[in-house]
Short mmCIF file of C-alpha atoms in Angstrom, two decimals:
data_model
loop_
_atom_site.label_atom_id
_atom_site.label_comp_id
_atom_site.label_asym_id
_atom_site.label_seq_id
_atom_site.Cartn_x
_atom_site.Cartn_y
_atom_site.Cartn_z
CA UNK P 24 2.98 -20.30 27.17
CA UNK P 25 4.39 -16.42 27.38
CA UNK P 26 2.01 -14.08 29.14
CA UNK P 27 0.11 -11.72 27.11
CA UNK P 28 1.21 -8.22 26.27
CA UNK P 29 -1.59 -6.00 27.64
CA UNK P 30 -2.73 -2.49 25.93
CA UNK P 31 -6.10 -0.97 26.10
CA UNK P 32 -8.05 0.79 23.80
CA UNK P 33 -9.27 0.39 20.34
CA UNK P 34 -6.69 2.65 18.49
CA UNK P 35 -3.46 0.57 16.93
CA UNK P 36 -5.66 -2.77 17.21
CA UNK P 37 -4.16 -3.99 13.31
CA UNK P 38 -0.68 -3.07 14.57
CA UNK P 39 -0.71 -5.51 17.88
CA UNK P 40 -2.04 -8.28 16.11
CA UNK P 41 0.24 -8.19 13.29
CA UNK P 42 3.45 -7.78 15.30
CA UNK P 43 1.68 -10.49 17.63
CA UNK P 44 1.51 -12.88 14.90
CA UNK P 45 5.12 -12.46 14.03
CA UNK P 46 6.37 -12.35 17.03
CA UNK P 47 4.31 -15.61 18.50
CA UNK P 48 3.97 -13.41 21.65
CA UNK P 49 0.21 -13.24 22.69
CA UNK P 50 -2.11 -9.91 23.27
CA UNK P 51 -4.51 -8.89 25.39
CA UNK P 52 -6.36 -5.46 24.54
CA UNK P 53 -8.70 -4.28 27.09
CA UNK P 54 -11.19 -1.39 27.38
CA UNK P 55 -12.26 -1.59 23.81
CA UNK P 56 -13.97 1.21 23.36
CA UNK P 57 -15.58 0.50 27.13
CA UNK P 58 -16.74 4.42 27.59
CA UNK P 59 -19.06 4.83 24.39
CA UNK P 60 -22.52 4.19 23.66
CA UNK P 61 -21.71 1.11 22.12
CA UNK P 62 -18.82 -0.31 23.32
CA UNK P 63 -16.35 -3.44 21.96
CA UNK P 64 -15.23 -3.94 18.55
CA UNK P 65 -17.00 -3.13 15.61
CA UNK P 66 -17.70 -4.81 12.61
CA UNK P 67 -14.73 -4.02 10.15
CA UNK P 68 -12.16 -5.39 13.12
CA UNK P 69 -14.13 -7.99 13.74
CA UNK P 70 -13.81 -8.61 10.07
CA UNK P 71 -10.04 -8.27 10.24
CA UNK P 72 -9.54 -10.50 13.33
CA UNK P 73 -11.69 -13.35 10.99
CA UNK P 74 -9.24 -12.75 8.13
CA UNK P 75 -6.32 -13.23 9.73
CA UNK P 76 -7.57 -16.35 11.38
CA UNK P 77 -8.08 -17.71 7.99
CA UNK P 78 -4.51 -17.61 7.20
CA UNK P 79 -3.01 -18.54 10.24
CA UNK P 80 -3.37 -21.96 11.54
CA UNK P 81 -3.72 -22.74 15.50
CA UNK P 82 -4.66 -19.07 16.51
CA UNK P 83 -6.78 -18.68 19.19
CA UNK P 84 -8.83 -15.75 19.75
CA UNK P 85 -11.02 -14.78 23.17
CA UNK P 86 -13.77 -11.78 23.32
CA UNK P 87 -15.91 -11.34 26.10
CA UNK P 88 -19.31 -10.73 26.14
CA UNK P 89 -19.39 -6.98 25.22
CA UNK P 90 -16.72 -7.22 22.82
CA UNK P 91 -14.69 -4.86 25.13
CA UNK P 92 -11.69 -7.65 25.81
CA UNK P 93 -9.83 -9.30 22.98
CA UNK P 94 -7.17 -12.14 23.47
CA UNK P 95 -4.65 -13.60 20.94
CA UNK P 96 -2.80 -16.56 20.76
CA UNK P 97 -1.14 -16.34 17.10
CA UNK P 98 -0.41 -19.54 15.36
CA UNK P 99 1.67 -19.99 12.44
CA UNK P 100 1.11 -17.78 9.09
CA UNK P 101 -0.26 -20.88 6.68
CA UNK P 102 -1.35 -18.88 3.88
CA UNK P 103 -2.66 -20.55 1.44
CA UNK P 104 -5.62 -19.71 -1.25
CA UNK P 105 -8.42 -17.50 0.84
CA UNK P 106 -11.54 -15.48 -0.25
CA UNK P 107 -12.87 -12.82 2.38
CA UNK P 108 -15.78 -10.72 2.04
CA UNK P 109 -14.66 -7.00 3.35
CA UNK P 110 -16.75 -5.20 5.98
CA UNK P 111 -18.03 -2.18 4.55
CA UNK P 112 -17.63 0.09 7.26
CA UNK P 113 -13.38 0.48 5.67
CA UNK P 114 -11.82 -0.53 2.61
CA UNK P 115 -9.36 -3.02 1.06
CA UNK P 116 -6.69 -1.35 2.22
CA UNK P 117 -7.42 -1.60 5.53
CA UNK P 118 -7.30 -5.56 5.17
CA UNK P 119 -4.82 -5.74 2.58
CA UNK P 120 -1.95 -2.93 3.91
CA UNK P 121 -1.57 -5.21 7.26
CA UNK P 122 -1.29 -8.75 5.62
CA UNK P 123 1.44 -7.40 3.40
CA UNK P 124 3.64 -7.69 6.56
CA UNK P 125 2.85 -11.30 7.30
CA UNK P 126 2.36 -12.34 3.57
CA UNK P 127 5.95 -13.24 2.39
CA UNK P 128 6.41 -15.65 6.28
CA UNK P 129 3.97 -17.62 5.41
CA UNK P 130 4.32 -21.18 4.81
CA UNK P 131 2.39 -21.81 1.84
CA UNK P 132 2.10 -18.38 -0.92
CA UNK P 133 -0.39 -15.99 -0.57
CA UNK P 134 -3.56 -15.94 -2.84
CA UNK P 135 -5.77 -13.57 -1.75
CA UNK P 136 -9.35 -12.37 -2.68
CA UNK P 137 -10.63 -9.77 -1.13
CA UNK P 138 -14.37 -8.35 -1.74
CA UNK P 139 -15.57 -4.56 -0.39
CA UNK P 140 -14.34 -1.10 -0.99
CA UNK P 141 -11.28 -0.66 -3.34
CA UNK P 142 -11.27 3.38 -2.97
CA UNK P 143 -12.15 4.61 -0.30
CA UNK P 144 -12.14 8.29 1.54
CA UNK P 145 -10.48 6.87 4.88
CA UNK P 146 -7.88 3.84 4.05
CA UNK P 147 -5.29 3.78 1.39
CA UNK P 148 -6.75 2.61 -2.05
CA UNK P 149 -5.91 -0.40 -3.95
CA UNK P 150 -4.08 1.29 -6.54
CA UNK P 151 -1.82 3.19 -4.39
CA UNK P 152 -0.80 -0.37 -2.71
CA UNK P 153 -0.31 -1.09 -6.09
CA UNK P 154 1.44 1.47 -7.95
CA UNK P 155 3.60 2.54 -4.29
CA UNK P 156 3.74 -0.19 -1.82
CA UNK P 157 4.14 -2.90 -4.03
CA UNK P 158 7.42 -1.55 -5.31
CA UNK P 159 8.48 -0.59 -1.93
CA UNK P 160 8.42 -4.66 -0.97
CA UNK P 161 10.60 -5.67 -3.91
CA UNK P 162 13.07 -3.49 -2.23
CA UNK P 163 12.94 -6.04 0.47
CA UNK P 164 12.74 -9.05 -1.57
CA UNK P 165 12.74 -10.87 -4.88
CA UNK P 166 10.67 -9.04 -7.30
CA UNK P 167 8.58 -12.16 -9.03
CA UNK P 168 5.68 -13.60 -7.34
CA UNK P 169 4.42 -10.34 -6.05
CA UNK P 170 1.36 -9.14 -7.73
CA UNK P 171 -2.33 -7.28 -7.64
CA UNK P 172 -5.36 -7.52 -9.87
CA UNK P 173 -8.29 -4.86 -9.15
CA UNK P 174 -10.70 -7.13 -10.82
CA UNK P 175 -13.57 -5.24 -9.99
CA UNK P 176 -13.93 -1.46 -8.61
CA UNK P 177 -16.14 -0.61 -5.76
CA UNK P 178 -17.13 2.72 -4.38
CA UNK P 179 -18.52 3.53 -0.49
CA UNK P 180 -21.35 2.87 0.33
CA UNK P 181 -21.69 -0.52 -1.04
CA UNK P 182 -18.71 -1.70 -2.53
CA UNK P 183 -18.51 -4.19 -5.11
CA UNK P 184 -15.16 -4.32 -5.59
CA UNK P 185 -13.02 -7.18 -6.02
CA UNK P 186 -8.92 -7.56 -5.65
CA UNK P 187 -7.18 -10.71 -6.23
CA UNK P 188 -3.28 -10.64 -4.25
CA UNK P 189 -0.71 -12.83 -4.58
CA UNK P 190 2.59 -13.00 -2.75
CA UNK P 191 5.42 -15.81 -2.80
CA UNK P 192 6.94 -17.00 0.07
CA UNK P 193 11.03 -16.12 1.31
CA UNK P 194 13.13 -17.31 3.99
CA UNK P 195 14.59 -13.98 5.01
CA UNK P 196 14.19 -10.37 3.47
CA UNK P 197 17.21 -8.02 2.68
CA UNK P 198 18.89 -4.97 4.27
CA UNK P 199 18.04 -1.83 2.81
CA UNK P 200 19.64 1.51 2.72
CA UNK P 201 17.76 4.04 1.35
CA UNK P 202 19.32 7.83 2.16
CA UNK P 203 18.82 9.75 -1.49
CA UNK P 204 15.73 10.17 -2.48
CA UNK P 205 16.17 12.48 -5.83
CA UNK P 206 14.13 15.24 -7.46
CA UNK P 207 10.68 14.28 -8.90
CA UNK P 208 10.86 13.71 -12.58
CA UNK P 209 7.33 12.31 -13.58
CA UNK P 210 4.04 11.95 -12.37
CA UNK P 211 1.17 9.66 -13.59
CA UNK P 212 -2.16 8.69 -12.43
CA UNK P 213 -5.40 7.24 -12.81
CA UNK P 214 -8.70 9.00 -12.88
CA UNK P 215 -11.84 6.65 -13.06
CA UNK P 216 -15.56 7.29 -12.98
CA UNK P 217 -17.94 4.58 -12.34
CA UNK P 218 -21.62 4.12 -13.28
CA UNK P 219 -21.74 7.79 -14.27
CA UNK P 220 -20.67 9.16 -17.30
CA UNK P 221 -17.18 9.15 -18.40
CA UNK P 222 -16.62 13.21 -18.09
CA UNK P 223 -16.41 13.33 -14.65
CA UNK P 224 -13.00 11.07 -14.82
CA UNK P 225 -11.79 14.09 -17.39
CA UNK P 226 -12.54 16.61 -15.26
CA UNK P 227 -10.89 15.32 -12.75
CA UNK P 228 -8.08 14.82 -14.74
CA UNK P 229 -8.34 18.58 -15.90
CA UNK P 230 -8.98 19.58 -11.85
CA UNK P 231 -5.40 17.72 -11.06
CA UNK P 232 -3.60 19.60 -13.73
CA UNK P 233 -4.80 22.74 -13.26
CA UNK P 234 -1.99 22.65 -10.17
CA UNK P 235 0.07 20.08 -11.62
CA UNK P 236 0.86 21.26 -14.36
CA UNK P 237 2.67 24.72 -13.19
CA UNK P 238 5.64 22.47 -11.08
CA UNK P 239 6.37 19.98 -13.82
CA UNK P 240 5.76 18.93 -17.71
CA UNK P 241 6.11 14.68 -17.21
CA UNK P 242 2.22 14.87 -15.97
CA UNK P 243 -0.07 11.75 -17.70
CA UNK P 244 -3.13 11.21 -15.97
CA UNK P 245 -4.92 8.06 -17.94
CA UNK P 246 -8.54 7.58 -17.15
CA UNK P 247 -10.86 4.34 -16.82
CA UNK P 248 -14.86 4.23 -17.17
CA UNK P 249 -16.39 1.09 -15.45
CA UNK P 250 -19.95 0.37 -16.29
CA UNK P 251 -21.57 -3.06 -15.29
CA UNK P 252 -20.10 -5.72 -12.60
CA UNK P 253 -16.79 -3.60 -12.95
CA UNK P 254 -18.05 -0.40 -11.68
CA UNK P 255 -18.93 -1.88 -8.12
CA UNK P 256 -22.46 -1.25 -6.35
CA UNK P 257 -22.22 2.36 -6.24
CA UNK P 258 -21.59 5.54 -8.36
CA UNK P 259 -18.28 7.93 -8.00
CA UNK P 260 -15.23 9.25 -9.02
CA UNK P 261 -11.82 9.89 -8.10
CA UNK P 262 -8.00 9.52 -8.81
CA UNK P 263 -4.60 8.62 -7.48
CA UNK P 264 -1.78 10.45 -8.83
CA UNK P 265 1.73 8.85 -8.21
CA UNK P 266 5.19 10.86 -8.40
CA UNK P 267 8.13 9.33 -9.36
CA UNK P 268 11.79 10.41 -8.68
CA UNK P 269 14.87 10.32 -9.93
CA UNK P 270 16.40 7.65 -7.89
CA UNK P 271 13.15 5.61 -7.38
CA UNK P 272 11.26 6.81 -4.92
CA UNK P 273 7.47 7.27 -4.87
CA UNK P 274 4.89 9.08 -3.67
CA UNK P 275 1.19 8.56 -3.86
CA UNK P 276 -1.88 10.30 -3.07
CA UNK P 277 -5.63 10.40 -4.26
CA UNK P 278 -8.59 11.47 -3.48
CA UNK P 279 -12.06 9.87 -4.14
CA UNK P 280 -15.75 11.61 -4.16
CA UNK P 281 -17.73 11.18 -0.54
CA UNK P 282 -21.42 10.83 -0.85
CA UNK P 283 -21.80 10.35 2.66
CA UNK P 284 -19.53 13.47 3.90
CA UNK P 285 -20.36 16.18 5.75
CA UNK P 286 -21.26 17.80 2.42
CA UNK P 287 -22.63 15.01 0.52
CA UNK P 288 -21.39 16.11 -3.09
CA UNK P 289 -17.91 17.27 -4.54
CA UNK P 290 -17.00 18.64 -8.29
CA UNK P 291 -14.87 16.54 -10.21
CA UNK P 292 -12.71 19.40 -10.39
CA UNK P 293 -12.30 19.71 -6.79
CA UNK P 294 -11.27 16.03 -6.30
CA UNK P 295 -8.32 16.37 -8.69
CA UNK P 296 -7.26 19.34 -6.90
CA UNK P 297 -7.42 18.00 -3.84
CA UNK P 298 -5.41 15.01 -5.14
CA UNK P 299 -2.95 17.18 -6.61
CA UNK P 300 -2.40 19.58 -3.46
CA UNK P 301 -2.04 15.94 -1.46
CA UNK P 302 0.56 14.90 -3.59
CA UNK P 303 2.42 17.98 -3.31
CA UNK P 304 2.39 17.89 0.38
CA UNK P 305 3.87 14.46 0.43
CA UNK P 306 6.82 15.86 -2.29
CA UNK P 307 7.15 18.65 -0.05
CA UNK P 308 7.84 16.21 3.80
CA UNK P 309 10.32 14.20 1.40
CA UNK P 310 12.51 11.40 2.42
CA UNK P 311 12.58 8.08 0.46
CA UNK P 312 9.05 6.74 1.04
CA UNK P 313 5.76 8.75 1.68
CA UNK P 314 3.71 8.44 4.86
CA UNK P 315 1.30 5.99 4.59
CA UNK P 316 4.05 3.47 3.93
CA UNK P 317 6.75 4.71 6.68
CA UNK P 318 5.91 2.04 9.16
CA UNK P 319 5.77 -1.19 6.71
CA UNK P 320 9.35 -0.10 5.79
CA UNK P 321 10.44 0.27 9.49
CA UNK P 322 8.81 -3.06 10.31
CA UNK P 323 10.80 -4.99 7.54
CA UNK P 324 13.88 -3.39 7.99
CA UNK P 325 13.51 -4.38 11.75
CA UNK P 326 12.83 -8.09 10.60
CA UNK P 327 15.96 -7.91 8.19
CA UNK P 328 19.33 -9.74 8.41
CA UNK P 329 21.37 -9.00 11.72
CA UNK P 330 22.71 -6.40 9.93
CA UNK P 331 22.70 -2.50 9.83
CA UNK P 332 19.51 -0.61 7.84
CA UNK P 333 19.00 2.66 7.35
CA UNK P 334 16.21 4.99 5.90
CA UNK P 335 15.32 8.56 5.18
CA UNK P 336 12.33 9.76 6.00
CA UNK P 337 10.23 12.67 6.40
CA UNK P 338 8.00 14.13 9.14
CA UNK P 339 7.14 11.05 10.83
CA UNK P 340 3.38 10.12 11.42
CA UNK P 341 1.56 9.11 14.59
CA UNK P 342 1.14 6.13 13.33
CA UNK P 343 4.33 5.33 12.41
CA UNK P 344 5.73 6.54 15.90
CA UNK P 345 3.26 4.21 17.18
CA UNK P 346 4.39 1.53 15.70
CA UNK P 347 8.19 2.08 16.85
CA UNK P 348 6.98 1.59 20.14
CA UNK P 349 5.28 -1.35 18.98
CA UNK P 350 8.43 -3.20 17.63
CA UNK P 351 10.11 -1.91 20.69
CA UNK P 352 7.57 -4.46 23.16
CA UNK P 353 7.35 -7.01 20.85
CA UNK P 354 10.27 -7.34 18.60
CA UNK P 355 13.27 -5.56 20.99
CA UNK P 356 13.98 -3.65 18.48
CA UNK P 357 14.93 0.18 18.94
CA UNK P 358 15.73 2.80 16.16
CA UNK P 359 18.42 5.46 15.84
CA UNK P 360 16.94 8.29 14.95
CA UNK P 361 19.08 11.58 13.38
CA UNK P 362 18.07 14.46 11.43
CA UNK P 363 19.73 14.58 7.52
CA UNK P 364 22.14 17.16 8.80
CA UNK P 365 23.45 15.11 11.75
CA UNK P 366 23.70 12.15 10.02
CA UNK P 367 25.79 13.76 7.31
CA UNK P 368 28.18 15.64 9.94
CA UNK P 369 28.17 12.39 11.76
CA UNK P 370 29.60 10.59 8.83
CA UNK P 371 32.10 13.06 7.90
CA UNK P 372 33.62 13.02 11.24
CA UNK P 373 32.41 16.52 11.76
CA UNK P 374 29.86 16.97 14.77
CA UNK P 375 29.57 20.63 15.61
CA UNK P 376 28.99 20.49 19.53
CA UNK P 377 26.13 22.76 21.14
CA UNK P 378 24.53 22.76 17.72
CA UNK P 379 21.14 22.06 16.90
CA UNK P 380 20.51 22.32 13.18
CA UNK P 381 17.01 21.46 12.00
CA UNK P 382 17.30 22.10 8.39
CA UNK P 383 18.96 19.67 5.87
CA UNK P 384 21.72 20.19 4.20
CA UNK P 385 20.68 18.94 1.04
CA UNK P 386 18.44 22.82 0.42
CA UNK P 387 15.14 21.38 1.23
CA UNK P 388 12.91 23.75 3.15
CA UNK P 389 11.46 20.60 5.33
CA UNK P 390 13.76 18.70 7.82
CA UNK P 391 14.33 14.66 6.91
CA UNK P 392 15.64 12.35 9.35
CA UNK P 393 17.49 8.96 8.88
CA UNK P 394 16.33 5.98 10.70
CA UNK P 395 18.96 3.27 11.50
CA UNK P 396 18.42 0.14 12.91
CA UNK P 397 20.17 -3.62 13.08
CA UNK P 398 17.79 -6.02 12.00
CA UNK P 399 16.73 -9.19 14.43
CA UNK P 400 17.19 -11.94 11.68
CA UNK P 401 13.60 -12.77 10.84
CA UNK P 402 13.69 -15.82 9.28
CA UNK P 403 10.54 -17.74 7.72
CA UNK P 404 11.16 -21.36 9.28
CA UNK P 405 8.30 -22.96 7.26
CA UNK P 406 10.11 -21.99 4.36
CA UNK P 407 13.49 -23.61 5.48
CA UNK P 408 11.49 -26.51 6.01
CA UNK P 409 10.40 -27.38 2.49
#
């Protein structure tokens, strides 16, 4: 048995355990939060580390005492038909946005239930894995057999929400070269209220367009009032607006009222704005796929075929630069990494020497880079198999 990889510390924990998993190499995180008040892991990863032991089969997982020392053995992705009940503490997304990377190895299709938080003020919300991520796998794989229901909607504090995820199973995903990402031509979005009454979701909707609506004319923001077992446990509003380009590429952002913030309270009005301003700061980093979704796209074009990938991006998150060192220990895999400008001059067999030219070429105000990488083969062998 391979010795474990060893990191310490509490931040990155969903990113070692789901490269762990593919890679069948073991991890050992230490110091979990070993200096605070209350130190090991809390409730929401202890949550996670239960979930993904439902859909794996011969994993083996070791906490001490404290909860300060975690150790995984990863078995094999088994899928299969699972209901989990979220912690509250995060949302959906912060269960769901992981398994997404494991879901099309496994060996028997995802179908996935997940109870808790579907929009929440810290993790990305269901519908933004649904209208943005969602479309970003199919880029990797076959399109059917990939699919989300928000049956039921649930706010923070208490939830209530309920999402229903399947995914069908592949034996290897495809390159992907994705270097133009176009000029925005629509936006649409969703603006819901839930258990209060349906004119906050409109004034959202008017809060968003108040700054929409001066950069482009495509803007249809549809609302949806839940009342009853729909609505979730707890009242709120909020919206995700989604921007589409001309050559396919999205961008999502949202915003969602916070009754346990610093300020307790927030005008409808303000929430759409905030949404809006969100989105436009995503338009504005460019590159073919927005931030919160940089590092799932990285990670699958790093399990591709043994063949060459490459990806525009914009300004590139901590987290995502986190998880290139990530792949880097477990999967041996190492990106190129150029801006827009050298790429092009790169390809045209014209590389100005002594030159260091940070903006693109292309007249956006915001330097992109290309990502390039040759892919390690992933392949699913349970799939092969049947």
């Amino acid at each position: 048995m391979p010795h474990p990889r060893v990191y310490e510390g509490c931040n990155f924990f969903r990113q070692r355990i789901v490269l762990s998993t593919l890679s069948g190499c073991p991890v050992k995180i230490k110091n979990i939060r070993g200096d605070e008040d209350t130190p090991g892991l809390r409730e929401f990863e202890a949550s996670f580390i239960r979930l993904v032991d439902k859909l794996t089969n011969g994993s083996r997982i070791d906490i001490n005492e404290t909860g300060t020392v975690l150790t995984y053995h990863p078995g094999l992705i088994s899928g299969g038909e699972v209901e989990h009940d979220c912690s509250l503490q995060r949302g959906i997304g912060y269960y769901l946005d992981p398994l997404l990377a494991l879901a099309p190895f496994a060996k028997s299709p995802f179908r996935l239930t997940l109870r808790g938080i579907t929009n929440g003020t810290v993790d990305p919300s269901v519908d933004l894995i649904h209208k943005v991520t969602l479309p970003l796998l199919k880029k990797f794989m076959i399109d059917e057999g990939l699919e989300m229901k928000i049956v039921h909607r649930g706010l923070p504090p208490n939830g209530g929400g309920q999402v229903f995820f399947t995914c069908r199973v592949i034996r290897q995903l495809r390159a992907l070269k994705f270097l133009e990402p176009g000029r925005v031509k629509s936006i649409r979005g969703l603006s819901y209220a839930l258990r209060i009454a349906p004119s906050a979701a409109n004034r959202v909707v008017d809060g968003a367009r108040s700054i929409l609506d001066k950069f482009l004319k495509d803007v249809y923001i549809f609302t949806d009032h839940r009342k009853g077992a729909s609505s979730g446990k707890s009242p709120g509003f909020g919206t995700s607006l989604v921007a589409q380009t001309t050559d396919g590429v999205l961008y999502g952002a949202e915003a969602v009222s916070d009754r346990e913030g610093p300020t307790q309270t927030s005008l409808p009005e303000d929430i759409g704005e905030n949404a809006a301003r969100q989105l436009l700061e995503e338009i504005r980093r460019g590159g073919c796929v927005d931030s919160t979704n940089q590092s799932l796209a990285l990670l699958f074009m790093a399990l591709g075929p043994q063949d060459a990938s490459q990806l525009r991006l914009g300004e590139l998150t901590a987290y995502t630069m986190e998880y290139l060192r990530h792949m880097r220990d477990f999967l041996q895999v190492v990106f190129k990494i150029d801006t827009w400008s050298a790429f092009c001059q790169r390809k045209q067999g014209n590389i100005p020497t002594g030159q260091d030219d940070d903006d693109d070429d292309d007249g956006s105000l915001t330097t992109t880079y290309v990502l390039s990488c040759k892919g390690i083969g992933y392949t699913n062998l349970s799939k092969m198999s049947r």
